[in-house]
Coordinates of C-alpha atoms in Angstrom, one line a residue:
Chain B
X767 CA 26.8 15.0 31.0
X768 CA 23.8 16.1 32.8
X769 CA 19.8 17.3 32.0
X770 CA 16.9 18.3 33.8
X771 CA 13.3 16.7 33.2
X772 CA 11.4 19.4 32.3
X773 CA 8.7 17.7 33.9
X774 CA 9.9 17.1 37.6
X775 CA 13.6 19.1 37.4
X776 CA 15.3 16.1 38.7
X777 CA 18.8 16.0 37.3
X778 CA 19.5 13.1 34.9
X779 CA 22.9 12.1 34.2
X780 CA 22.9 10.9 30.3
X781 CA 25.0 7.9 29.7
X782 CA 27.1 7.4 27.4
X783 CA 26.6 6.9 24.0
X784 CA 23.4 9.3 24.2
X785 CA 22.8 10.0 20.8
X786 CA 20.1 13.2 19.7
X787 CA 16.4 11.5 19.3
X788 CA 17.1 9.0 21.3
X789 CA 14.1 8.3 24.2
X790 CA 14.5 8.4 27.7
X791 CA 12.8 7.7 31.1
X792 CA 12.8 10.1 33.8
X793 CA 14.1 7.9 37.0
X794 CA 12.1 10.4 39.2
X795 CA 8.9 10.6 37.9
X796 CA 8.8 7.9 34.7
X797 CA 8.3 10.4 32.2
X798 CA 9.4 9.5 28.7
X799 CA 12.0 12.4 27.2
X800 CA 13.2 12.9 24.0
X801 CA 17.2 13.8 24.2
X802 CA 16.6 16.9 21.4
X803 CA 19.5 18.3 22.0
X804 CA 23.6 17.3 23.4
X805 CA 25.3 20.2 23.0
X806 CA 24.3 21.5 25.6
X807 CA 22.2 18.9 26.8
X808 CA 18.7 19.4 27.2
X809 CA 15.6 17.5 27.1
X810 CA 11.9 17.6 25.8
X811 CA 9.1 15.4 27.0
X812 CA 8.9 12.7 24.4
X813 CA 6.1 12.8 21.9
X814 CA 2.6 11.8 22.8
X815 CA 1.1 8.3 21.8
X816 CA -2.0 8.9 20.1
X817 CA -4.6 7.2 17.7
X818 CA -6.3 7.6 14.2
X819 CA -8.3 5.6 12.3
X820 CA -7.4 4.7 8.8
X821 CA -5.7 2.3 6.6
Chain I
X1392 CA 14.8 18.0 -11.2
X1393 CA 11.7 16.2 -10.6
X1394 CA 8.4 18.1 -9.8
X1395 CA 6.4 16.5 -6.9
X1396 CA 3.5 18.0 -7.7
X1397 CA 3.4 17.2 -11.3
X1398 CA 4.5 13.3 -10.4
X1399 CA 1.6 12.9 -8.2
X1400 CA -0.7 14.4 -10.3
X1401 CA 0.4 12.0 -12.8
X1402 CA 0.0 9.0 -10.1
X1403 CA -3.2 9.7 -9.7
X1404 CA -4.4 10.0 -13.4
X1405 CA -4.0 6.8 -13.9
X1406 CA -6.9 4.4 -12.3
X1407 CA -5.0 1.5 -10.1
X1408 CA -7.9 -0.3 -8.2
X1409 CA -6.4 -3.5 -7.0
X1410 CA -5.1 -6.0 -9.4
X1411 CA -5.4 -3.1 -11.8
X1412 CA -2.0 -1.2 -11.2
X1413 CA 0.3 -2.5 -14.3
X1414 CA -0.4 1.1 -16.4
X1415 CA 0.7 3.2 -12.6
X1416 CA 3.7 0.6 -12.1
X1417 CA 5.2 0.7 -15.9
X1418 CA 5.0 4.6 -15.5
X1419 CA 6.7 4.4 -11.9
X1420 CA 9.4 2.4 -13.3
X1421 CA 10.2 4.8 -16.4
X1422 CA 9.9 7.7 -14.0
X1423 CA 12.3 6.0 -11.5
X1424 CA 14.5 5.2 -14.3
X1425 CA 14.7 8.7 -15.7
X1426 CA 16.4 9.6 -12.6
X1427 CA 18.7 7.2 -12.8
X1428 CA 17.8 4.2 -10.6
X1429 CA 17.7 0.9 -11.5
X1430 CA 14.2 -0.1 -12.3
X1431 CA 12.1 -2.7 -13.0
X1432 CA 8.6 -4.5 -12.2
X1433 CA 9.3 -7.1 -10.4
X1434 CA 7.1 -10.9 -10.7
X1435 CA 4.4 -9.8 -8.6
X1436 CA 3.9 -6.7 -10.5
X1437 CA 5.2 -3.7 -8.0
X1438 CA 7.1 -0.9 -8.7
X1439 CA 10.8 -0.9 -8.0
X1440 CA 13.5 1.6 -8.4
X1441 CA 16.9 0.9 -6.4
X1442 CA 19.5 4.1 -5.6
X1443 CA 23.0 3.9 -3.9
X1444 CA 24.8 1.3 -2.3
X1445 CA 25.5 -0.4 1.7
X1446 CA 22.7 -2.1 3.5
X1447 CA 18.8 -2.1 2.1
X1448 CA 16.9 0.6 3.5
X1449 CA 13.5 -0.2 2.1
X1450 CA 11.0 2.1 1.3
X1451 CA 8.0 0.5 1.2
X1452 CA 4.7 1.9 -0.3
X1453 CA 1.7 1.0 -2.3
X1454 CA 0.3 1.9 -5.8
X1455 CA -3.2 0.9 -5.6
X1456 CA -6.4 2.2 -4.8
X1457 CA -9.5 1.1 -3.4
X1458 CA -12.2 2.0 -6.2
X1459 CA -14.3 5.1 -6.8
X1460 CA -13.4 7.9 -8.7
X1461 CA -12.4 11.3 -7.5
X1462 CA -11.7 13.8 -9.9
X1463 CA -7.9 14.9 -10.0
X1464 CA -7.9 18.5 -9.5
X1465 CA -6.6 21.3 -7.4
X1466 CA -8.6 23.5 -4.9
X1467 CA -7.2 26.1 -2.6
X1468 CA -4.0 24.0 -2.6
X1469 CA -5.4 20.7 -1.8
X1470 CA -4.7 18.1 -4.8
X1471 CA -7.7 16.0 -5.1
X1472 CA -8.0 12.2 -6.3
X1473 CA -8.0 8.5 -5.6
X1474 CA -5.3 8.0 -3.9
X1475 CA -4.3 11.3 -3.1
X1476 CA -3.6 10.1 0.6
X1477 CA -3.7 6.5 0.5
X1478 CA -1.2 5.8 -0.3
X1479 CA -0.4 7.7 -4.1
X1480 CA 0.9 10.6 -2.2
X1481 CA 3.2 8.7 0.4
X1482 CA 5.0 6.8 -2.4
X1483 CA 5.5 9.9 -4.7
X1484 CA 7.1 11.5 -1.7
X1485 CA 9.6 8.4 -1.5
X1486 CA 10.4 9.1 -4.8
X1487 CA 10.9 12.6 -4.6
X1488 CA 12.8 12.4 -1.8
X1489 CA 15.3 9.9 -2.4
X1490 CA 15.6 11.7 -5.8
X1491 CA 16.7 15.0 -4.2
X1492 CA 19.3 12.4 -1.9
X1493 CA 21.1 10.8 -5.0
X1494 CA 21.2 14.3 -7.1
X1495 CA 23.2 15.2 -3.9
X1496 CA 25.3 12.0 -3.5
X1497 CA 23.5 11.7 0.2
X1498 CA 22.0 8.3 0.2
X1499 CA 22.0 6.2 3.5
X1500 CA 22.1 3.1 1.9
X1501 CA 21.2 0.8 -0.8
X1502 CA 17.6 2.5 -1.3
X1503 CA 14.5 0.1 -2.4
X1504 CA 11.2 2.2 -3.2
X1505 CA 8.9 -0.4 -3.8
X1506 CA 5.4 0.2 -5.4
X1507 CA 3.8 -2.3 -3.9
X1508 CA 0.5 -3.7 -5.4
X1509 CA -2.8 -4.9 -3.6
X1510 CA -2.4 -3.4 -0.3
X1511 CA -6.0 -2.4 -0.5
X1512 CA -6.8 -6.3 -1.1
X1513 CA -6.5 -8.7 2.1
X1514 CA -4.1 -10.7 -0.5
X1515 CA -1.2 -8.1 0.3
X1516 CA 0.5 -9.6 -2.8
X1517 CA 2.8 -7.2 -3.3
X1518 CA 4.4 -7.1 0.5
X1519 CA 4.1 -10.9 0.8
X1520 CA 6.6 -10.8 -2.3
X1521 CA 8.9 -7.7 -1.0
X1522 CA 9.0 -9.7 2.4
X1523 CA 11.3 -12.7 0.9
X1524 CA 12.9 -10.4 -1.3
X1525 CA 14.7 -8.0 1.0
X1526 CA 16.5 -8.3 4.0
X1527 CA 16.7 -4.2 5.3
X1528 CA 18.0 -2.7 8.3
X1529 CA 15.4 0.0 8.4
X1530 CA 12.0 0.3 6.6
X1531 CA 9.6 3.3 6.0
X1532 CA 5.9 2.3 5.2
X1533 CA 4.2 4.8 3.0
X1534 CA 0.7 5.7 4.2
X1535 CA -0.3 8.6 5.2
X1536 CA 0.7 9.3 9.4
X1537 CA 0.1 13.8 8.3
X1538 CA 3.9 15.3 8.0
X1539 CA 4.4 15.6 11.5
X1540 CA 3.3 12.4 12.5
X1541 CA 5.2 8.8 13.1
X1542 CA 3.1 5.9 12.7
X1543 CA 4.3 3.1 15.1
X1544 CA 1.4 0.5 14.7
X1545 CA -1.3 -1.1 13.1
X1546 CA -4.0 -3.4 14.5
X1547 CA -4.8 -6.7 13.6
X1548 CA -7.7 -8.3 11.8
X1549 CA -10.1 -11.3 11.7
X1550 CA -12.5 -11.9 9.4
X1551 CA -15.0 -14.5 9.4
X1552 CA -18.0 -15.9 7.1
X1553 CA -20.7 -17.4 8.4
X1554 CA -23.3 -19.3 7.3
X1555 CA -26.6 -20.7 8.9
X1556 CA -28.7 -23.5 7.1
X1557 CA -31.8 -25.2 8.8
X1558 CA -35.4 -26.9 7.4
X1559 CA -37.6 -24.1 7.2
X1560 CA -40.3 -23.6 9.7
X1561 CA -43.2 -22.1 10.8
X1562 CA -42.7 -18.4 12.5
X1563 CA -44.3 -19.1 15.2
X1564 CA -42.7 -22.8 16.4
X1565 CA -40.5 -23.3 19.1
X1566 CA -37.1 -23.0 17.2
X1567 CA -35.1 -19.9 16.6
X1568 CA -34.9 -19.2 12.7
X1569 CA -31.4 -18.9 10.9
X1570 CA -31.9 -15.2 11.3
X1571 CA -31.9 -15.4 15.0
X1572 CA -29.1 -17.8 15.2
X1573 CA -26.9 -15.5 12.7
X1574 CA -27.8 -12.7 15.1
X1575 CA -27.7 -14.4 18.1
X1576 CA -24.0 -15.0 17.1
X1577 CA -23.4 -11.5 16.2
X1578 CA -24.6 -10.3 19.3
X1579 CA -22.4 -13.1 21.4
X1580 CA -19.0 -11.5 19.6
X1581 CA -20.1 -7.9 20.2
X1582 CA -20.4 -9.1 23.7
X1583 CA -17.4 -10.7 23.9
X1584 CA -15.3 -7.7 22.6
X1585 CA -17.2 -5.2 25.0
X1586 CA -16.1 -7.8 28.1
X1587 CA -12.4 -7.7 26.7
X1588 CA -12.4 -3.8 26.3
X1589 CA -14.0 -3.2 29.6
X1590 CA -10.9 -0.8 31.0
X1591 CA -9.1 -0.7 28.1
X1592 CA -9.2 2.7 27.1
X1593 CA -7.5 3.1 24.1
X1594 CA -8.8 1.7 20.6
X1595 CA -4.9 -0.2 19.8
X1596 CA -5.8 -2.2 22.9
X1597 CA -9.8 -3.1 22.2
X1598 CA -11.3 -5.9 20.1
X1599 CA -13.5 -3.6 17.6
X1600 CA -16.1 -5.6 15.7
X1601 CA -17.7 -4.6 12.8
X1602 CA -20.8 -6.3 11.1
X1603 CA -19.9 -6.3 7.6
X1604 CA -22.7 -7.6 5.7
X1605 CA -26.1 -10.1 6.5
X1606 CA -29.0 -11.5 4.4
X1607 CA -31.1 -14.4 4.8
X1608 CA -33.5 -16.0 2.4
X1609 CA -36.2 -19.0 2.1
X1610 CA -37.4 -21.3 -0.3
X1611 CA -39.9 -22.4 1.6
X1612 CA -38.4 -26.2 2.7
X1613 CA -34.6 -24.2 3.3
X1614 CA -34.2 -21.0 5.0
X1615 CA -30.2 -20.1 5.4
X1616 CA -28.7 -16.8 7.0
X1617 CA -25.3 -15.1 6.2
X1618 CA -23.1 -12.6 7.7
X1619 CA -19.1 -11.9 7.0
X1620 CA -18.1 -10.1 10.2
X1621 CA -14.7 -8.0 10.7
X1622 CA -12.7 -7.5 14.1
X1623 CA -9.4 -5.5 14.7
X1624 CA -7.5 -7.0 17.2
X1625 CA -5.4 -5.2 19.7
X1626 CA -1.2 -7.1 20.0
X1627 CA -2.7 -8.9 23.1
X1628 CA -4.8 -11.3 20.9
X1629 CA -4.2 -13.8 18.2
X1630 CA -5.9 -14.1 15.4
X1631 CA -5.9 -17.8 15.9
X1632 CA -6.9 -17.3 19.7
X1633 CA -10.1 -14.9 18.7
X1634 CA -11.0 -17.7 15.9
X1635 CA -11.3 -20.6 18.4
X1636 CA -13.3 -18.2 20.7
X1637 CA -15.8 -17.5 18.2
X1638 CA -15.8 -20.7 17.1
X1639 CA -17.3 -21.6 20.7
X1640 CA -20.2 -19.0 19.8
X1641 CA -21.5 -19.7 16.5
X1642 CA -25.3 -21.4 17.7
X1643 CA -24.6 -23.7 14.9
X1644 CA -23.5 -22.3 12.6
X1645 CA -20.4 -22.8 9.7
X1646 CA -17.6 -20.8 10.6
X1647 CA -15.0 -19.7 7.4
X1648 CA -12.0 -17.5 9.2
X1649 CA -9.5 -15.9 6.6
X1650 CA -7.3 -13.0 6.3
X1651 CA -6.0 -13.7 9.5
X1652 CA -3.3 -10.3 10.5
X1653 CA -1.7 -9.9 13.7
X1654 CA -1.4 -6.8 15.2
X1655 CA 2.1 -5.0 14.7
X1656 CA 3.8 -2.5 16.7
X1657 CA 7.0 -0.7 16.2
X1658 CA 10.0 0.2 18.8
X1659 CA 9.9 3.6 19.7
X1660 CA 13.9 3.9 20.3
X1661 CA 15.3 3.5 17.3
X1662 CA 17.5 5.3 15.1
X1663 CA 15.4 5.3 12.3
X1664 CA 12.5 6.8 14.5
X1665 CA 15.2 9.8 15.7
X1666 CA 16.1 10.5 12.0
X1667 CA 12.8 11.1 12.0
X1668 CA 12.2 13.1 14.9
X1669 CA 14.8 15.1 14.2
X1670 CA 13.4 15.5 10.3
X1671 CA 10.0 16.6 11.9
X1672 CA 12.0 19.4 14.4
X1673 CA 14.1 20.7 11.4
X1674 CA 11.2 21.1 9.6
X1675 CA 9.4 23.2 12.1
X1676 CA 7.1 20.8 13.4
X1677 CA 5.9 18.9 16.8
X1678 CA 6.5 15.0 16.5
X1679 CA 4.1 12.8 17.4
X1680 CA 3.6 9.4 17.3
X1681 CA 0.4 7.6 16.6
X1682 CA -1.0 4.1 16.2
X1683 CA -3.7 3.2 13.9
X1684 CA -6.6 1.1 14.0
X1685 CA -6.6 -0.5 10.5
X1686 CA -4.0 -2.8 8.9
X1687 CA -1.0 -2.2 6.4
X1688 CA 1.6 -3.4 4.6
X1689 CA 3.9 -2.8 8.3
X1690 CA 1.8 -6.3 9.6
X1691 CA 3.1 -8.3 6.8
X1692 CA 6.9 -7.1 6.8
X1693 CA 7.2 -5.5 10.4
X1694 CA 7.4 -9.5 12.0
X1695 CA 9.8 -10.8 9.6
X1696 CA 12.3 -8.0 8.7
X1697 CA 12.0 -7.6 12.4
X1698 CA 13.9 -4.1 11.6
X1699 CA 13.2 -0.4 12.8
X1700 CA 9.6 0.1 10.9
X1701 CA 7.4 3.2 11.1
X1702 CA 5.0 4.6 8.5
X1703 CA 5.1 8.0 7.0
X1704 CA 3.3 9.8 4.9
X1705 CA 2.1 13.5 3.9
X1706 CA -2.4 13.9 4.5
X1707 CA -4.5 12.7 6.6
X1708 CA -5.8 9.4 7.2
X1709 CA -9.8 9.9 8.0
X1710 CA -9.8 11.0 4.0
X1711 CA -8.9 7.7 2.8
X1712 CA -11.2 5.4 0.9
X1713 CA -13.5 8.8 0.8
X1714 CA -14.9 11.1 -2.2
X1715 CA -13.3 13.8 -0.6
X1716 CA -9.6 12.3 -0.5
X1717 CA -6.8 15.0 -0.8
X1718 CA -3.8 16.0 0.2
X1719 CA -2.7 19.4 1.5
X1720 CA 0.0 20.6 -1.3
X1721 CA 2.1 22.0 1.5
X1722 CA 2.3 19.4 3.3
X1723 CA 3.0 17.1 0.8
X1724 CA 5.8 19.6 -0.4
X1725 CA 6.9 19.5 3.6
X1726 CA 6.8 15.7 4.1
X1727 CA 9.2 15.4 1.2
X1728 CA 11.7 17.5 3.2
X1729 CA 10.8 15.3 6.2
X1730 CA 12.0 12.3 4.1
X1731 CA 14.9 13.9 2.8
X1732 CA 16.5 15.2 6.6
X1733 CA 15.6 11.9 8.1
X1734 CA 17.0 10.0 5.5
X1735 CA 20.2 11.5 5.6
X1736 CA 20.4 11.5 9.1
X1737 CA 20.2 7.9 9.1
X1738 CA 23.5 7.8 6.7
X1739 CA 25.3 9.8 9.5
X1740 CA 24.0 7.2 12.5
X1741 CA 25.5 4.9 10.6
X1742 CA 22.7 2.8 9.4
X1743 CA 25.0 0.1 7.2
X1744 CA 26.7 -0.2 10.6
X1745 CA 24.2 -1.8 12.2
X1746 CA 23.3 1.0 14.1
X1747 CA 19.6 0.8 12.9
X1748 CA 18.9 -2.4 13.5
X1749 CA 19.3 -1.2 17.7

């Protein structure tokens, strides 16, 4: 089953056992991708990192 | 049917500084009860109700309050009061959703909403209890991340007392004063954390010191100086390591450290996060993940249940501990969906399985 990184195009094969959600990294160009979807395949880039203050 | 709106309003008209929450927890428990989970304070005085069966899933939030009255009320959709965000709001949307999972027969798990008490206090009572209670695969921290948010971490903290005592002198001798030492040794720390956070640009990874309090006095044969100083520590440091460092810059000084909290921070790929995620999407929003720079009950649990953690929660964090703490009714309503998708995606990943625990 294969994707393309919507960051670099670069064709990823998902292994398997892929599961929706789950996080991947882009073996062309590092980026992190969110599997958020299997049928058909497609990826997002992952959700950002950021920072608050609180608690 | 419970009404979320209604239960939190409820939450929050009923004062529950720290050490204060018994009236909030006995309500929680009958509430909880009327909708049919088993329920009960427990010894260290949190809030339990307990739904389904399989493996724990805990749901881990906290009933009190730091003090200062905000009066509960509604404006332009925003419920207003102490605790609105931190964390009232979070645990009524626990409740709500895993009611709305057990009225349809959907529960992941054995679900534990615990109420915890004195989250707000450094003692952490409640969590230090849940921690040798429960054994889950997967735990959900209530504070407040905003409904499209996952929280993955919290920073550390130090804090330290310190105390400088000397015979008094003349102002104009040769000696520094205990004053000067006090600050001398303020100003050494600060300078220590801005070497450490030189090219470190995000806050999670800093050393962020905070001068708490400071007075100094005379009786004319004594003069003393105080400070109690506060530092947020980034997962690379220790609290022990940052103690024995200060401890090499006190200028004489007595050193008390206490409340010592490591930093905590969550895996990313797990399946509780893409229950989540996938929660979020349904919903119509954006995930994100975020990672905040004060403390919760996820540093206490998150290194022993050594489980998928993340901390959720309808409003906004920079309201806490404010007089203008609300939550958006909305997204209140919204998180509560959040809950209830990811929640029940977790039953189909097969969270009893094992699966969350990945």
């Amino acid at each position: 089953m294969n994707a393309t990184c919507p960051e670099c195009d670069a064709e990823i094969t998902l292994p398997a056992g892929t599961v929706e959600g789950e996080i991947l990294t882009c073996p062309d160009c590092a980026a992190e991708l969110e599997v958020i979807s299997l049928d058909p395949p497609e990826l997002a880039l992952a959700p950002q990192v950021g920072e608050d203050w609180g608690e | 049917m419970i009404d979320p709106v209604a239960l939190l309003t409820h939450m929050l008209d009923i004062p529950s500084v720290s050490t204060q929450e018994a009236h909030l927890a006995r309500f929680l428990v009958a509430q909880m009860s009327r909708l049919g989970f088993e329920s009960f304070v427990d010894d260290a005085g949190n809030a339990v109700g307990i739904a389904g069966s399989g493996p724990d899933i805990v749901l881990l939030g906290h009933i009190d309050t730091v003090a200062g009255h905000v009066p509960v009320r509604v404006e332009g959709g925003r419920l207003y009061g102490r605790g609105a965000v931190d964390a009232k709001g979070p645990f009524a949307a626990f409740i709500c959703a895993a009611a709305r999972l057990a009225g349809s027969k959907a529960l992941p798990g054995r679900l534990v909403l615990i109420g915890a008490v004195e989250e707000e206090a450094a003692s952490s009572k409640g969590a230090k209890y849940a921690v040798t209670r429960y054994n889950p695969v997967a735990c959900v921290i209530g504070e407040p991340s905003g409904w499209d948010r996952l929280t993955l971490g919290y920073k550390g903290r130090l804090l330290v007392d310190g105390i400088w005592k000397q015979p008094a002198a003349h102002s104009a001798g040769r000696e520094p004063s205990a004053a000067e030492r006090a600050v001398a040794c303020w100003n050494a720390i600060v300078d220590h954390c801005t070497a450490y956070n030189d090219g470190r640009a995000r806050l999670f990874d800093q050393l962020l010191p905070s001068l708490r309090a400071i007075r100094s006095w005379s009786d004319g044969l004594t003069e003393q100086a105080e400070w109690t100083v506060g530092v947020r520590l980034p997962p690379a440091i220790s609290p022990d390591t940052l103690a024995t460092t200060i401890t090499g810059l006190a200028h004489g000084g007595m050193l008390q450290f206490h409340d010592l909290c490591p930093a905590y921070q969550a895996e990313k790929n797990t399946p509780l996060v893409r229950a989540f995620l996938k929660g979020i999407r349904v919903a119509g929003g954006h995930p994100g993940f975020v990672l905040k720079t004060g403390t919760s009950d996820m540093n206490v649990v998150g290194p022993v249940w050594q489980c998928p953690i993340l901390a959720y929660g309808p409003g906004d964090s920079n309201l806490d501990h404010t007089p203008d703490e609300h939550v958006v009714i909305e997204e209140f309503l919204r998180a509560i969906d959040v809950l209830a998708i990811a929640l029940r995606s977790l039953e189909e990943q097969d969270a009893g399985g094992g699966g969350a625990r990945a």
